[in-house]
């Protein structure tokens, strides 16, 4: 079955003079108005790199129907010159692989190279990007992960290893909870698989490394955090169950504790040595955190709207079920209640500890001074997304801010400039 686009003359009366079709066989064909084949192009034989060489959409362009724009099922947008049979890659993004698997949630910046960051999505691919080149420089195909959705990724401190957490596709749970360790090196065409382990049976949602690379934490939707040794990926500790699916995790600077946020917007603290829960938040109130990605806590509570301000409505949600899961308000330790609309989905502190970026469910992105501990603090709102933000991350040098759209799978890159 081929999809089709047609080219029509602008003069009246309109006359169809050329058609284009594409099918699951990976072939794009052009036809005349008598439905006779003019040209045939096999996408797999193009000189550009395409993960899944099957066109999902076609559109003619150019004054003399000499250009054909097509988008592949793996998210590449290309322009084909029908006169010469050559194609160029214009841009690419994570694709919608299935009806249910439509999200992109994995984003992390390389700690050693400020130019490099990685993304992962439900299409089962991991892509390595360059800030300066503004394009993808390396890909791990869906076959690398057995076609499973990849909803989180995290660079090791050495900037070479990349841990990828699988799971999240409701129609394919065979590899939920699998962790894949990749080696990403400059000059290599494809990533190398170093290890593959599975200790959880639920989707993995976040990964954090110890500052010296000795171990790493893996947060799962089963409510537990799994602590692994980095050198052989063996399991060190399984932490106590949080009672709800986890969403994000941060480790302390001294690698003795970590904090987690649950989908019910609870903030919990645990010890890394034995995985027990710290019942008194006062015991860790003076802890310094190596990263700030948990959107709940004293240093980020200014991101949320005060409960007294009821003028803000829930602007965007993917479904009625998602709207129902978003709490009406959140109560912090100082008994101040904050209206949970628009819902803050991701935060990140800049490397120089000066700024805090946030992304919301309505697609808005804002940058605050850090710590953001009081409501009404001045902020800079930036445009770019029309739906929920999956993650926001500053690059390791703090010069760029990367925002990943959850449902539109769009990557937006902002440049940070000092004023004054």
XYZ file of C-alpha atoms in Angstrom:
420
model
C 0.000 0.000 0.000
C 1.512 3.315 -1.098
C 0.734 6.788 0.190
C 0.465 9.394 -2.536
C 1.042 13.067 -3.211
C 0.308 14.896 -6.447
C 1.815 17.874 -8.230
C -0.648 20.141 -10.049
C -0.126 22.970 -12.518
C -0.979 26.427 -11.273
C -2.654 27.459 -14.520
C -6.380 27.036 -14.909
C -7.823 24.572 -15.444
C -5.737 22.577 -12.936
C -4.150 19.541 -14.470
C -2.429 16.738 -12.630
C 0.924 16.083 -14.245
C 2.832 14.045 -11.644
C 2.172 11.848 -8.631
C 4.432 10.383 -5.977
C 3.822 7.310 -3.844
C 5.666 5.510 -1.062
C 5.047 2.156 0.579
C 6.260 -0.278 3.196
C 8.757 -1.667 0.719
C 10.840 1.479 1.237
C 10.456 2.616 -2.359
C 9.351 6.061 -3.518
C 7.910 6.197 -7.035
C 6.818 9.029 -9.315
C 4.045 8.619 -11.858
C 2.661 10.600 -14.783
C -1.004 11.436 -15.277
C -1.492 8.113 -17.065
C -0.223 6.303 -13.944
C 2.911 5.176 -15.707
C 6.020 4.855 -13.518
C 8.544 7.589 -14.187
C 11.164 7.037 -11.497
C 11.786 4.711 -8.576
C 13.972 5.452 -5.541
C 14.939 2.977 -2.813
C 15.409 4.848 0.475
C 17.694 2.130 1.848
C 20.187 2.860 -0.929
C 20.336 6.597 -0.286
C 23.687 7.995 0.845
C 22.070 9.522 3.937
C 21.624 7.574 7.172
C 17.995 6.569 7.821
C 17.097 4.263 10.710
C 13.842 2.998 9.184
C 13.916 3.628 5.401
C 10.145 3.801 4.949
C 8.442 7.066 4.030
C 5.397 8.035 6.113
C 4.552 11.296 4.328
C 5.284 12.944 0.971
C 4.992 16.444 -0.447
C 6.087 17.919 -3.783
C 8.043 21.159 -3.829
C 9.971 23.342 -6.227
C 8.745 25.267 -9.206
C 9.078 22.385 -11.644
C 8.182 19.435 -9.410
C 11.858 18.559 -9.063
C 11.923 18.290 -5.279
C 10.124 15.818 -3.093
C 9.971 16.249 0.664
C 9.438 13.069 2.671
C 9.406 12.084 6.333
C 10.411 8.583 7.380
C 8.913 6.431 10.084
C 12.037 6.910 12.177
C 11.673 10.706 12.182
C 14.070 11.900 9.457
C 12.887 14.703 7.175
C 14.642 14.586 3.799
C 14.522 16.369 0.478
C 14.831 14.260 -2.660
C 15.939 15.789 -5.959
C 13.955 13.720 -8.444
C 16.110 14.874 -11.367
C 19.312 13.431 -9.886
C 18.019 10.809 -7.448
C 19.970 12.187 -4.491
C 18.595 13.173 -1.100
C 19.719 15.430 1.727
C 18.794 15.172 5.400
C 17.089 18.366 6.565
C 16.299 17.536 10.175
C 15.243 14.647 12.392
C 13.540 13.859 15.673
C 12.190 10.936 17.637
C 9.261 9.365 15.839
C 5.858 8.030 16.750
C 6.482 4.306 16.458
C 3.115 2.948 17.607
C -0.293 4.290 18.483
C 0.426 3.944 22.199
C 4.166 4.692 22.167
C 4.272 8.363 21.250
C 6.558 10.032 23.801
C 10.150 11.201 24.145
C 11.274 11.577 27.757
C 14.990 10.807 27.952
C 17.422 13.740 27.984
C 20.855 14.198 29.526
C 23.879 16.393 28.813
C 27.430 15.093 28.587
C 29.404 16.135 31.713
C 32.723 16.184 29.840
C 31.700 17.765 26.554
C 29.481 20.845 26.714
C 28.621 20.374 23.042
C 27.036 16.911 23.391
C 23.723 15.704 24.776
C 21.628 12.547 24.376
C 17.904 11.881 23.978
C 15.790 8.723 24.013
C 12.179 8.016 23.143
C 9.384 5.525 22.747
C 10.538 4.851 19.194
C 13.301 2.784 20.783
C 16.167 4.930 19.548
C 18.884 6.901 21.339
C 20.307 9.926 19.542
C 23.465 11.881 20.299
C 23.301 15.570 19.375
C 25.712 18.462 18.948
C 24.766 21.919 20.204
C 27.141 23.684 17.824
C 26.229 21.662 14.743
C 22.529 21.616 15.757
C 22.097 18.087 14.442
C 22.289 14.444 15.408
C 25.798 12.989 15.200
C 25.170 9.377 16.278
C 22.195 7.038 16.648
C 21.393 3.767 18.367
C 18.664 2.045 16.368
C 15.567 0.415 17.914
C 17.152 -2.983 17.219
C 19.804 -2.156 19.829
C 17.127 -2.292 22.557
C 14.904 -4.959 21.040
C 12.334 -2.410 19.961
C 11.539 -1.384 23.547
C 10.720 2.192 24.547
C 13.604 4.102 26.166
C 12.354 6.707 28.629
C 15.535 7.774 30.421
C 19.252 8.048 29.777
C 22.216 9.311 31.791
C 25.879 9.960 31.025
C 28.604 8.595 33.280
C 31.044 11.168 34.735
C 33.665 10.097 32.177
C 31.374 11.225 29.337
C 31.847 7.909 27.503
C 29.323 5.511 29.035
C 25.601 6.145 28.614
C 23.058 4.254 30.728
C 19.656 3.806 29.067
C 16.532 2.733 30.957
C 13.864 0.820 29.032
C 10.112 0.440 29.435
C 6.955 2.481 29.151
C 5.214 1.037 26.096
C 1.841 -0.288 27.407
C 1.598 -2.757 24.517
C 5.129 -4.155 24.851
C 6.271 -4.833 28.418
C 8.707 -7.653 27.683
C 11.772 -5.498 28.369
C 10.367 -3.151 31.008
C 12.973 -2.499 33.691
C 15.976 -3.373 31.501
C 19.086 -1.231 31.801
C 21.445 -1.059 28.814
C 24.952 0.378 29.154
C 26.405 1.906 25.983
C 29.856 3.176 25.082
C 29.713 6.404 23.085
C 33.031 7.461 21.572
C 33.811 10.190 19.069
C 34.617 8.873 15.637
C 32.533 5.703 16.052
C 29.552 5.213 13.784
C 27.469 3.141 16.219
C 27.375 2.850 20.026
C 28.817 -0.269 21.640
C 26.741 -2.305 24.110
C 28.747 -2.928 27.284
C 26.152 -4.558 29.537
C 22.465 -5.331 29.835
C 20.742 -6.061 33.156
C 17.188 -6.328 34.408
C 16.401 -6.157 38.118
C 13.038 -4.380 37.901
C 9.940 -5.479 35.996
C 8.560 -1.935 35.719
C 9.681 0.907 33.420
C 12.818 2.806 34.465
C 12.299 6.560 34.812
C 15.581 8.132 35.976
C 19.279 7.363 36.447
C 21.897 9.248 38.449
C 25.649 8.581 38.758
C 27.956 9.065 41.713
C 30.383 11.945 41.098
C 33.385 9.590 40.898
C 31.592 7.020 38.742
C 31.785 4.269 41.386
C 28.046 3.470 41.355
C 24.760 4.708 39.965
C 21.109 4.852 41.022
C 18.202 3.613 38.918
C 14.652 4.746 39.725
C 11.726 2.597 38.628
C 7.963 2.908 38.403
C 7.727 0.019 40.879
C 8.564 2.566 43.594
C 12.088 1.348 44.251
C 15.602 2.631 43.580
C 18.240 0.095 42.518
C 21.878 0.864 43.347
C 24.417 -0.731 40.980
C 28.194 -0.908 40.980
C 29.481 0.872 37.906
C 32.443 -1.353 36.999
C 30.375 -4.530 36.438
C 26.754 -3.288 36.834
C 26.133 -5.729 39.705
C 23.335 -4.910 42.129
C 24.495 -3.387 45.406
C 21.260 -2.440 47.174
C 17.509 -2.282 46.599
C 15.946 0.598 48.483
C 12.696 0.523 50.407
C 9.515 0.929 48.402
C 8.292 4.522 48.160
C 4.660 3.411 47.846
C 4.127 5.079 44.469
C 5.843 5.200 41.050
C 8.952 7.393 41.066
C 9.520 10.270 38.649
C 12.966 11.765 39.395
C 15.940 11.357 41.696
C 18.881 13.423 43.014
C 22.008 12.366 44.908
C 23.801 14.312 47.628
C 27.295 15.699 47.014
C 28.846 13.340 49.570
C 27.012 10.360 47.981
C 25.443 9.370 51.301
C 21.765 10.150 50.603
C 19.378 10.667 47.729
C 15.970 12.253 47.334
C 13.135 11.059 45.096
C 9.846 12.486 43.872
C 6.828 10.254 43.319
C 3.976 10.628 40.850
C 1.815 11.708 43.813
C 4.235 14.620 44.408
C 5.765 13.250 47.596
C 9.383 14.054 48.445
C 11.231 11.216 50.170
C 14.815 10.747 51.354
C 16.904 7.566 51.592
C 20.367 6.476 52.662
C 22.592 5.001 49.971
C 24.461 2.636 52.312
C 21.490 0.373 53.101
C 18.550 1.891 51.196
C 16.472 2.743 54.262
C 14.104 5.689 54.253
C 14.924 8.806 56.267
C 11.681 9.546 58.090
C 12.706 12.989 59.355
C 13.411 15.541 56.595
C 15.227 17.645 59.203
C 18.004 15.033 59.205
C 18.949 15.956 55.631
C 17.993 19.631 55.530
C 21.651 20.708 55.360
C 22.592 18.261 52.614
C 24.072 19.671 49.424
C 22.690 18.046 46.298
C 24.923 17.253 43.322
C 22.024 17.898 40.960
C 18.588 19.477 41.254
C 16.097 17.652 39.020
C 13.449 16.775 41.612
C 10.732 19.437 41.157
C 9.738 19.423 44.837
C 11.671 20.934 47.725
C 12.591 24.138 49.499
C 15.013 25.363 46.816
C 12.460 25.003 43.987
C 9.122 25.761 45.637
C 9.029 29.209 44.024
C 8.339 27.468 40.695
C 4.831 26.644 41.847
C 1.931 29.072 41.914
C 0.628 30.155 45.351
C -2.611 28.492 46.395
C -4.270 31.906 46.735
C -3.824 32.557 43.015
C -6.743 30.611 41.566
C -6.675 32.400 38.235
C -4.367 29.805 36.668
C -6.186 26.931 35.005
C -4.838 23.610 33.815
C -3.870 24.676 30.301
C -2.842 21.387 28.760
C -3.096 17.677 29.446
C -2.782 14.687 27.193
C -6.006 13.088 28.416
C -8.727 13.290 31.039
C -6.962 10.543 32.940
C -3.761 12.610 33.055
C -5.710 15.635 34.286
C -7.175 13.550 37.080
C -3.722 12.448 38.247
C -2.484 16.021 38.643
C -3.064 17.172 42.248
C -4.884 20.408 42.911
C -2.168 21.616 45.286
C 1.099 20.625 46.944
C 2.036 21.262 50.572
C 5.704 21.931 51.352
C 7.506 21.589 54.656
C 6.717 25.156 55.738
C 2.972 24.409 55.393
C 2.698 26.698 52.378
C 0.352 25.275 49.776
C 1.079 25.779 46.098
C -1.390 25.395 43.286
C -0.219 22.568 41.040
C -1.300 24.218 37.794
C 0.379 24.523 35.453
C 2.032 21.346 36.667
C 5.845 21.518 36.836
C 7.169 18.453 35.020
C 10.932 19.077 35.116
C 13.531 21.333 36.715
C 17.306 21.629 36.427
C 19.918 23.722 38.201
C 22.690 25.284 36.145
C 26.284 24.047 36.730
C 27.327 27.401 38.251
C 24.422 27.155 40.757
C 23.011 30.520 39.590
C 19.877 29.547 37.688
C 17.015 27.102 37.765
C 15.090 26.117 34.652
C 11.636 24.601 34.749
C 9.302 22.982 32.215
C 5.555 22.658 32.653
C 2.737 20.531 31.344
C 1.410 23.442 29.273
C 4.682 23.616 27.312
C 6.047 26.717 29.036
C 9.741 26.988 29.940
C 11.086 29.515 32.441
C 14.429 30.387 34.042
C 14.732 31.648 37.645
C 17.548 32.742 39.889
C 18.609 29.912 42.204
C 17.597 29.081 44.881
C 13.972 29.567 43.872
C 12.519 29.412 47.344
C 9.823 32.113 47.342
C 6.708 32.624 45.197
C 6.638 35.617 42.901
C 10.338 35.585 42.116
C 11.284 37.186 38.804
C 11.692 34.801 35.893
C 12.256 34.755 32.160
C 9.669 32.801 30.190
C 10.779 31.435 26.844
C 8.565 30.095 24.033
C 9.078 27.045 21.923
C 6.713 24.232 22.897
C 2.979 23.712 22.564
C 2.591 20.661 24.792
C 4.036 19.074 27.919
C 7.767 19.366 28.608
C 9.482 16.066 29.371
C 12.830 17.433 30.590
C 14.923 20.600 30.705
C 18.712 20.493 31.051
C 21.554 23.026 31.076
C 24.674 21.969 29.209
C 27.761 21.272 31.295
C 29.166 24.761 30.646
C 25.816 26.454 31.313
C 25.779 28.224 27.938
C 22.775 26.387 26.528
C 19.439 25.146 27.806
C 17.864 22.096 26.157
C 14.107 21.417 26.414
C 12.523 18.170 25.209
C 8.807 18.015 24.397
C 7.113 14.923 25.740
C 4.348 14.381 23.179
C 5.517 16.520 20.258
C 9.044 15.073 20.649
C 10.535 18.453 19.749
C 14.003 19.484 20.945
C 14.472 23.201 21.562
C 17.906 24.710 22.187
C 18.232 28.067 23.952
C 21.401 30.099 24.344
C 22.005 31.638 27.775
C 23.203 35.244 27.596
C 24.112 37.431 30.538
C 22.390 40.836 30.613
C 24.140 44.013 31.636
